[in-house]
Coordinates of C-alpha atoms and ligand atoms in Angstrom, one line a residue:
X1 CA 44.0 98.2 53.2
X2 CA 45.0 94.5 51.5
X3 CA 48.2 94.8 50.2
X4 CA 49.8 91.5 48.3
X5 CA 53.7 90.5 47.4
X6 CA 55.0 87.7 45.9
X7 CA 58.3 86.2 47.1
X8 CA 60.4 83.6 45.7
X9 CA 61.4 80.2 48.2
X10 CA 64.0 77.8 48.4
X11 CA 62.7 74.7 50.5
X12 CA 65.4 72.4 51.6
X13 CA 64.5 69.2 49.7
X14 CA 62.6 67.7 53.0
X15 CA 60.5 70.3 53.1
X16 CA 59.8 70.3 49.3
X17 CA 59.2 66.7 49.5
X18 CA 56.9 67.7 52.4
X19 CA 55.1 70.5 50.5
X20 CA 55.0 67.8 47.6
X21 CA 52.8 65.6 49.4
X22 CA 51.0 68.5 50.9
X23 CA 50.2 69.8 47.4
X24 CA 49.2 66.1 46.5
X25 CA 46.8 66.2 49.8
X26 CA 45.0 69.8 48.3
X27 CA 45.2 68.3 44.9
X28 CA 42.9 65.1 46.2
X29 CA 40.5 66.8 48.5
X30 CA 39.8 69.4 44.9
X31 CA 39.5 66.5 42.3
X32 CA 37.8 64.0 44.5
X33 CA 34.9 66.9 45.4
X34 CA 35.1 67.5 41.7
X35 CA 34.2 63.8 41.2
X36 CA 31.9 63.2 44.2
X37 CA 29.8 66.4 43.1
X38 CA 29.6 64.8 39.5
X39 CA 28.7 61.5 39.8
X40 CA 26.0 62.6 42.3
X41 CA 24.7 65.0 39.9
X42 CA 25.0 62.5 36.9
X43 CA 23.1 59.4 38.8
X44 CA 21.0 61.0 41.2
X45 CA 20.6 64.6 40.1
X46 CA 21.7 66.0 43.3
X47 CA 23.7 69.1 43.7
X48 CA 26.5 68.8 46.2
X49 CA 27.8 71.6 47.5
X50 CA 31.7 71.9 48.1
X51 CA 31.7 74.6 50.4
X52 CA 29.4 72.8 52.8
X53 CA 28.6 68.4 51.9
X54 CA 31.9 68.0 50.5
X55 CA 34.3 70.1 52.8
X56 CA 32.4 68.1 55.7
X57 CA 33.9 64.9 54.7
X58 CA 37.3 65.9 55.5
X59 CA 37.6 65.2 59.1
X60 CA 35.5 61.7 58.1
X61 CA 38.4 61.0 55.1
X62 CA 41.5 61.8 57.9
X63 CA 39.7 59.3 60.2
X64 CA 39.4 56.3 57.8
X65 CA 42.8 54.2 57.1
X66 CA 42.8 54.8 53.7
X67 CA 42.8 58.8 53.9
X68 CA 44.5 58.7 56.8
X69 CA 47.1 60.1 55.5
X70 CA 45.3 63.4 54.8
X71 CA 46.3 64.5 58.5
X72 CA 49.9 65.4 57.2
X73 CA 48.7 68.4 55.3
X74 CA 47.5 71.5 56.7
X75 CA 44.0 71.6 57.6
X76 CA 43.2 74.8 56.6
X77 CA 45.1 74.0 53.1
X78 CA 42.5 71.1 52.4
X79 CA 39.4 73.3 53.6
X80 CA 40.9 75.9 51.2
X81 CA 40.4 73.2 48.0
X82 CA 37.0 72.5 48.9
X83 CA 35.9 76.2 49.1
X84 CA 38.3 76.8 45.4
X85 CA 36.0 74.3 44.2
X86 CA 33.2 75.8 44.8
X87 CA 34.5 78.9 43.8
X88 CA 35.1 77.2 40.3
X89 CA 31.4 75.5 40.5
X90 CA 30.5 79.3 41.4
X91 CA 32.4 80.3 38.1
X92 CA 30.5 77.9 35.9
X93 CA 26.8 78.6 36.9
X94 CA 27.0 82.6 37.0
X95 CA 29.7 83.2 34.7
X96 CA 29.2 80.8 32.3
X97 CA 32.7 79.8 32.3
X98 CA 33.9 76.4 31.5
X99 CA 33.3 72.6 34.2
X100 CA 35.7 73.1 36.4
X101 CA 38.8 70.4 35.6
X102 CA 40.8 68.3 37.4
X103 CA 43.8 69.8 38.6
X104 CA 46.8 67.8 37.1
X105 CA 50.1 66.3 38.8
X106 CA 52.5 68.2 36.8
X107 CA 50.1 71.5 36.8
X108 CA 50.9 74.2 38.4
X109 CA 50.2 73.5 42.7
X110 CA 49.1 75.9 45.0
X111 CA 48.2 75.9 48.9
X112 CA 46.7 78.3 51.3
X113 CA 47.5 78.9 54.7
X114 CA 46.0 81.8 57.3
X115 CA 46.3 79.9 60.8
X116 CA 49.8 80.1 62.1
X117 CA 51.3 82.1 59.3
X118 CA 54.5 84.4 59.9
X119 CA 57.6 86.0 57.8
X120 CA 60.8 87.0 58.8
X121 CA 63.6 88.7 57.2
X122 CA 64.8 86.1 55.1
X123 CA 61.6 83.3 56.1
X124 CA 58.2 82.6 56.2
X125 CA 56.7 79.8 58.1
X126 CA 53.3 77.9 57.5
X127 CA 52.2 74.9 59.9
X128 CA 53.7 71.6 59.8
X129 CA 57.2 73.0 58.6
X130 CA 60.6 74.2 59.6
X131 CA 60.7 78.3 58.4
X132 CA 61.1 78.2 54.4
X133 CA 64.2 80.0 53.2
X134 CA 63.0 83.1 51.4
X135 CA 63.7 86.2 49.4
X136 CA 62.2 89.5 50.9
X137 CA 62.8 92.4 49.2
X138 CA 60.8 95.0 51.3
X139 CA 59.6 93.9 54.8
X140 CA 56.1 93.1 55.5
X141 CA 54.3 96.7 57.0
X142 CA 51.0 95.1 59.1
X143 CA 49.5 92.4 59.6
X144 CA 50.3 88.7 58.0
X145 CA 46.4 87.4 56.9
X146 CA 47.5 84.7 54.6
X147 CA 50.6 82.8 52.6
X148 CA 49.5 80.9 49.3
X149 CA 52.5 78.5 48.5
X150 CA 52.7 77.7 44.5
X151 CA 55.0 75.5 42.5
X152 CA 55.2 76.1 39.0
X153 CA 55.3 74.0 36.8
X154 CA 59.5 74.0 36.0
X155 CA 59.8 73.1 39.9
X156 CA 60.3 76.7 41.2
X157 CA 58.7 77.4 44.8
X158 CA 57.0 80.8 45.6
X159 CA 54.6 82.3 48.3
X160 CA 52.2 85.1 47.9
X161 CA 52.0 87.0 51.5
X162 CA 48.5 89.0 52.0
X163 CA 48.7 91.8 54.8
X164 CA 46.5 94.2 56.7
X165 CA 48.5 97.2 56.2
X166 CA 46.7 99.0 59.0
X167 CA 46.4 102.2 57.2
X168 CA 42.7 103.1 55.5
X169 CA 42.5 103.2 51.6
X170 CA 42.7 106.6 50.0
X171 CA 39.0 107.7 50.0
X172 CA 38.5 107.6 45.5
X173 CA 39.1 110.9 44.1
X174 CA 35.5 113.2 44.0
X175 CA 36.8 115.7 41.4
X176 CA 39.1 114.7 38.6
X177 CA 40.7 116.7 35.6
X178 CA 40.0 115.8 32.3
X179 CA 43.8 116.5 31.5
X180 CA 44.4 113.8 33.8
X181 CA 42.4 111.1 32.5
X182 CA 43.6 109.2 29.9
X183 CA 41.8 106.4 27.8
X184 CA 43.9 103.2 26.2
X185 CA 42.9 101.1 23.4
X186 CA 44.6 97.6 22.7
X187 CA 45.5 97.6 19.1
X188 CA 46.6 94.9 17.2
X189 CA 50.6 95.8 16.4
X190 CA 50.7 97.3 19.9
X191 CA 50.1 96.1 23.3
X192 CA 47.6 99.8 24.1
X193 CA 47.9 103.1 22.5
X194 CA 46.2 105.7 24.9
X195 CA 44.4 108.8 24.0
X196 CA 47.6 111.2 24.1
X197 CA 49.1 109.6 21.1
X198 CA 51.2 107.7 22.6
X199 CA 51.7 103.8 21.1
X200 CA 53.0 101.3 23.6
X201 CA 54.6 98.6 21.7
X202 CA 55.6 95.3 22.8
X203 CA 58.8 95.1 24.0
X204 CA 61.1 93.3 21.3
X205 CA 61.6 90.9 23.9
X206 CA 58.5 89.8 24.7
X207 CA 58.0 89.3 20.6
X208 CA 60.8 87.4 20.6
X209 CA 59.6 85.0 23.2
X210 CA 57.0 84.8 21.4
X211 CA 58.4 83.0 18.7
X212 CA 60.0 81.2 20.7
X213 CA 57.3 79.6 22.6
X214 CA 55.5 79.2 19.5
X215 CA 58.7 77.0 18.6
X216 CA 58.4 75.0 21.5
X217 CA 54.9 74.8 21.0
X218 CA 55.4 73.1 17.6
X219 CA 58.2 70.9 18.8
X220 CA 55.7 69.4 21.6
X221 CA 53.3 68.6 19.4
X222 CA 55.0 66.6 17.3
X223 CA 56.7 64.2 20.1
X224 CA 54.8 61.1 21.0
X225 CA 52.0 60.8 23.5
X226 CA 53.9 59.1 26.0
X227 CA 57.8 59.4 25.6
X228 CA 60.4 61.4 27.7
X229 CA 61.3 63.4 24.6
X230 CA 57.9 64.5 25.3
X231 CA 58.3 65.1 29.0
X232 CA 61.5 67.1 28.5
X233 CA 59.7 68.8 25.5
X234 CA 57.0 70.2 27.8
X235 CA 59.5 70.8 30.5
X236 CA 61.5 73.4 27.8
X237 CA 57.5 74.6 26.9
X238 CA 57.0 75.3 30.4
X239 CA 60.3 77.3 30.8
X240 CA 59.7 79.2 27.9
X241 CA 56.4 80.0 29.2
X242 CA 58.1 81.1 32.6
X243 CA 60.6 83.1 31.0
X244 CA 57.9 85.4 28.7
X245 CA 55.4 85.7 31.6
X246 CA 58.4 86.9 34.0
X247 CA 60.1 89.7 31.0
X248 CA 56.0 90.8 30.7
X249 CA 55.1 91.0 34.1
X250 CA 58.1 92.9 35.2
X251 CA 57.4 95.2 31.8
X252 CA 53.7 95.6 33.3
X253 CA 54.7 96.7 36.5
X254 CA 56.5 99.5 35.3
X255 CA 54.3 100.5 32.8
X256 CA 51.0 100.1 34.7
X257 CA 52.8 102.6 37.4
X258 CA 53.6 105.2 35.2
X259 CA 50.2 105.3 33.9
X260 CA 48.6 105.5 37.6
X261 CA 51.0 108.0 38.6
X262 CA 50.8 110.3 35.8
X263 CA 46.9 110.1 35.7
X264 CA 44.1 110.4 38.2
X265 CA 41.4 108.4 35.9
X266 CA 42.4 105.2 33.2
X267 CA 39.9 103.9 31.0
X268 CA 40.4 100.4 29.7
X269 CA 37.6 98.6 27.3
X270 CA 36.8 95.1 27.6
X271 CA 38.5 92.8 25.5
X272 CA 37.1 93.0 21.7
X273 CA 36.8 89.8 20.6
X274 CA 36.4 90.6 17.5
X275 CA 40.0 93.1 16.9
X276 CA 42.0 90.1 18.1
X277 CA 40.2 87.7 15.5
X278 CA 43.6 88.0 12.7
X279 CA 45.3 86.5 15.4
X280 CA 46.5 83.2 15.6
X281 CA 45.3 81.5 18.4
X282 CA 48.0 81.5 20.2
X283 CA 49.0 85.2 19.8
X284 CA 45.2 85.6 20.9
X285 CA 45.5 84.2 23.8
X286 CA 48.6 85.7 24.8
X287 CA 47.2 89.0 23.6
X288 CA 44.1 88.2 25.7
X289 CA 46.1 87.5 29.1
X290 CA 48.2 90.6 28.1
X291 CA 45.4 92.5 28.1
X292 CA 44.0 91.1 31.3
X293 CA 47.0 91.4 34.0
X294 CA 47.9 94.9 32.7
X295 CA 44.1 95.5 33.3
X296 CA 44.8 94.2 36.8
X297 CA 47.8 95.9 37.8
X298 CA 45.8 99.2 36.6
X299 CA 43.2 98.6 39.2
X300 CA 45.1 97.4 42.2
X301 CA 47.6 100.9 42.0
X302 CA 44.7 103.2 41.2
X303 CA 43.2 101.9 43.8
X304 CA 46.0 102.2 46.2
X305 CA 46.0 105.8 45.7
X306 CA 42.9 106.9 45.4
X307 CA 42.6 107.1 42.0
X308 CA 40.1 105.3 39.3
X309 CA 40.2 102.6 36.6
X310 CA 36.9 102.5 34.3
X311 CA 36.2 99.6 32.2
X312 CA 33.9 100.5 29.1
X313 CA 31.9 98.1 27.7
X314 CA 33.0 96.8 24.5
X315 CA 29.5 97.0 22.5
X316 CA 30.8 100.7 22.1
X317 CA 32.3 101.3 18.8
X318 CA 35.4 103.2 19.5
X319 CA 36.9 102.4 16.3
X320 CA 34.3 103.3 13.9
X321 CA 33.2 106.6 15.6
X322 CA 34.8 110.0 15.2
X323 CA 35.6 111.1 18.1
X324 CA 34.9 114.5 17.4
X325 CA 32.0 114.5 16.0
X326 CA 30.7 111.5 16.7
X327 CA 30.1 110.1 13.4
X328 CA 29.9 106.5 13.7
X329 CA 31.2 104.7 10.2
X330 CA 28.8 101.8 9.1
X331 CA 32.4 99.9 8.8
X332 CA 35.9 99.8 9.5
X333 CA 37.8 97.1 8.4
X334 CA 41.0 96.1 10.1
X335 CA 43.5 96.9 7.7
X336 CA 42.4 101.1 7.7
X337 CA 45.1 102.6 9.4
X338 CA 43.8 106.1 8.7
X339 CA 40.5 107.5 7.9
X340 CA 38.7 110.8 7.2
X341 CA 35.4 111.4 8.5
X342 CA 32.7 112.2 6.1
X343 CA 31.2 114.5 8.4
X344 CA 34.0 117.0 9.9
X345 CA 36.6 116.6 7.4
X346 CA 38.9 115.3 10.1
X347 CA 41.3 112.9 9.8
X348 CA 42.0 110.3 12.0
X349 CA 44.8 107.3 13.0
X350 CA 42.3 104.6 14.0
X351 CA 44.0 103.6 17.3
X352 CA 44.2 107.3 18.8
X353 CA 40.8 108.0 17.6
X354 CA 39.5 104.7 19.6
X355 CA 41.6 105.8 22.5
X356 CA 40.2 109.4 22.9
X357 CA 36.6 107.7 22.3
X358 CA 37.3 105.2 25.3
X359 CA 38.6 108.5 27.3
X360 CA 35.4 110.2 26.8
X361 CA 33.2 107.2 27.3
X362 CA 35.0 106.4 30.8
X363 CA 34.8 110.7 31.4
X364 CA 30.5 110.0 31.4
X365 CA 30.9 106.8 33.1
X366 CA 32.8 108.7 35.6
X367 CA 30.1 111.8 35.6
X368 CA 27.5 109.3 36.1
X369 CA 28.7 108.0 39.1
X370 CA 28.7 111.2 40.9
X371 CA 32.6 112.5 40.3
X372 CA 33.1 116.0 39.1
X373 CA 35.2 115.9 35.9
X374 CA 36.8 119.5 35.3
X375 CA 36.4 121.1 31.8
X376 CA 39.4 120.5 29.9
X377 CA 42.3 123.1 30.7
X378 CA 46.1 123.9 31.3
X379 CA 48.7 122.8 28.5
X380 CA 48.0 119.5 28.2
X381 CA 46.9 118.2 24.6
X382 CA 43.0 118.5 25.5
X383 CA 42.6 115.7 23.4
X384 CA 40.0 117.7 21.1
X385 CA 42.7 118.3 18.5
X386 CA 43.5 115.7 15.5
X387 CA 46.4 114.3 15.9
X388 CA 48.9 115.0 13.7
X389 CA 50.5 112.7 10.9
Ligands
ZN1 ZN1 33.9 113.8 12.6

């Protein structure tokens, strides 16, 4: 089994300047593909190929005097780019997703290493450098595959270690109990509310950083084009940014593992477009990458112990069905909190109605993948009941 950890460095300043120039090398060989692939495409209608034309004219570039100075960097590091690239091209056919862009100088940097790649208690070491000074919390059980170095964009260095742990993944669970599966609904005041009842807020914090970033947001916006108030504007943007994403994470983390480990089955639905549509943009977005790596961490622990994560498509109306019944409303505007179905006299909170909906949509999905879902039983809420006021 893959496991991954991410571990903070601190580089003496040679070997930052060092990575520097090595993220500079990675940052070339991606945006010069990018540029080879679309002028070639633009003049001559040709598509390139960056896994295979472009990643061939490495070893030519590291030859010539001008890109000589390609050699410094990590071979594998540069080879990485040109297969990202692809990756991104990859993205943009089948996916539909956006041209891939140039990656920018004061972007976030990244580099990827497999060949020659070990850590230590306090170290790690990648090719071409002295060990890095590092911050292990838990030592590395199996086998070192790769370390991605990253800078971020306020300057701080870290390393993501992937490793063989040696041991087999829990085969998935065949039978599951229906008391144990448990179906979450993102809502628009909270960050999920799952079919127990239960509403996850938003940590105070998080709002708060919020505002904050929205501040900073603001104050950026209104600096110059080119000016250092600008520079150091963006610099406090991207801290802010930092500080959120770091209070969120660590607040996903736990979260996400109480969920697994409570639950044997967690149904998410994908993202409704259409629910987050009050939203400013911004909160959208951060609503929408919220959503996304909490989705994430739910897969990558379920998995890790056996256990499943459904995603339910999002054409299902969750919100607008009784989920007793099934009586599906011809509408349900956002602002109805509560609602009593026509049908069965039942009355429902919107969010925990769309949650138990999601839980029984993932409980077929589940059936019709072969699993054996037990009846519901024992003395946990069964889910059947309306939920109390
Ligand atoms: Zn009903």
């Amino acid at each position: 089994m893959l496991k991954a950890t991410k571990i903070r460095l601190y580089p003496t300043r040679e070997q930052a300047e060092f990575l520097n120039r090595q993220f500079g090398a990675v940052r070339f060989a991606f945006n010069t593909g990018l540029r080879i692939i679309s002028h070639r495409y633009k003049r001559h209608g040709q598509s390139l190929s960056a896994k295979h034309e472009i990643k061939k004219l490495l070893p030519i570039a590291k030859k010539s005097r001008k890109y000589g100075w390609l050699k410094e960097a990590d071979s594998v590091a540069l080879a990485q780019a040109c297969i990202n690239l692809d990756k991104a091209f990859q993205r943009f056919f089948k996916e539909k997703k956006g041209y891939p862009r140039f990656k920018r100088k004061r972007g976030k940097q990244s580099s990827y290493h497999c060949m020659s790649v070990k850590v230590g208690d306090d170290w790690i070491k990648v090719p071409k450098l002295e060990p890095i000074k590092a911050k292990v919390y838990r030592p590395v059980e199996g086998k070192l595959k790769s370390i991605t170095l990253t800078r971020t964009v306020t300057g701080k260095h870290y390393a993501s270690l992937l490793y063989e742990t040696g041991q087999p993944a829990p085969a998935p669970l065949k039978d599951v109990d229906a008391a144990s599966v448990v179906g979450l609904d993102m809502g628009l005041s909270h960050l999920a509310i799952d079919s127990n009842g239960r509403k996850i807020a938003n940590p105070r914090f998080l709002k708060k950083g919020q505002k904050n970033l929205k501040r900073k947001q603001q104050a950026l916006s209104r600096k110059k084009k080119v000016s250092a108030n600008r520079a150091k504007a963006r610099l406090r943007l991207a801290k802010a940014h930092e500080r959120v994403a770091h209070a969120r994470n660590d607040f996903q983390r736990k979260l996400s593992r109480q969920i697994v480990d409570d639950n044997q089955a967690v149904i998410v639905e994908t993202l409704k477009a259409k629910n987050l549509m009050k939203n400013a943009r911004l909160a959208k977005h951060i609503g929408d990458v919220s959503w996304h790596a909490l989705t994430a961490k739910l897969a990558y622990k379920a998995k890790e112990q056996g256990k499943h994560l459904v995603k339910i498509d999002q054409w299902f109306a969750s919100s607008k069905t009784c989920h007793y019944c099934q009586h599906k409303m011809d509408a349900m505007p956002l602002n109805v909190r509560w609602w009593d179905c026509p049908a069965c006299q039942r009355r429902h909170d919107r969010d925990i109605n769309a949650a138990l909906n999601i839980k029984h949509q993932g409980i077929l999905k589940l059936k019709a993948e072969g699993l054996s879902v037990s009846a519901h039983r024992g003395s946990r809420k069964s889910g059947r009941s309306p939920v109390a006021a």
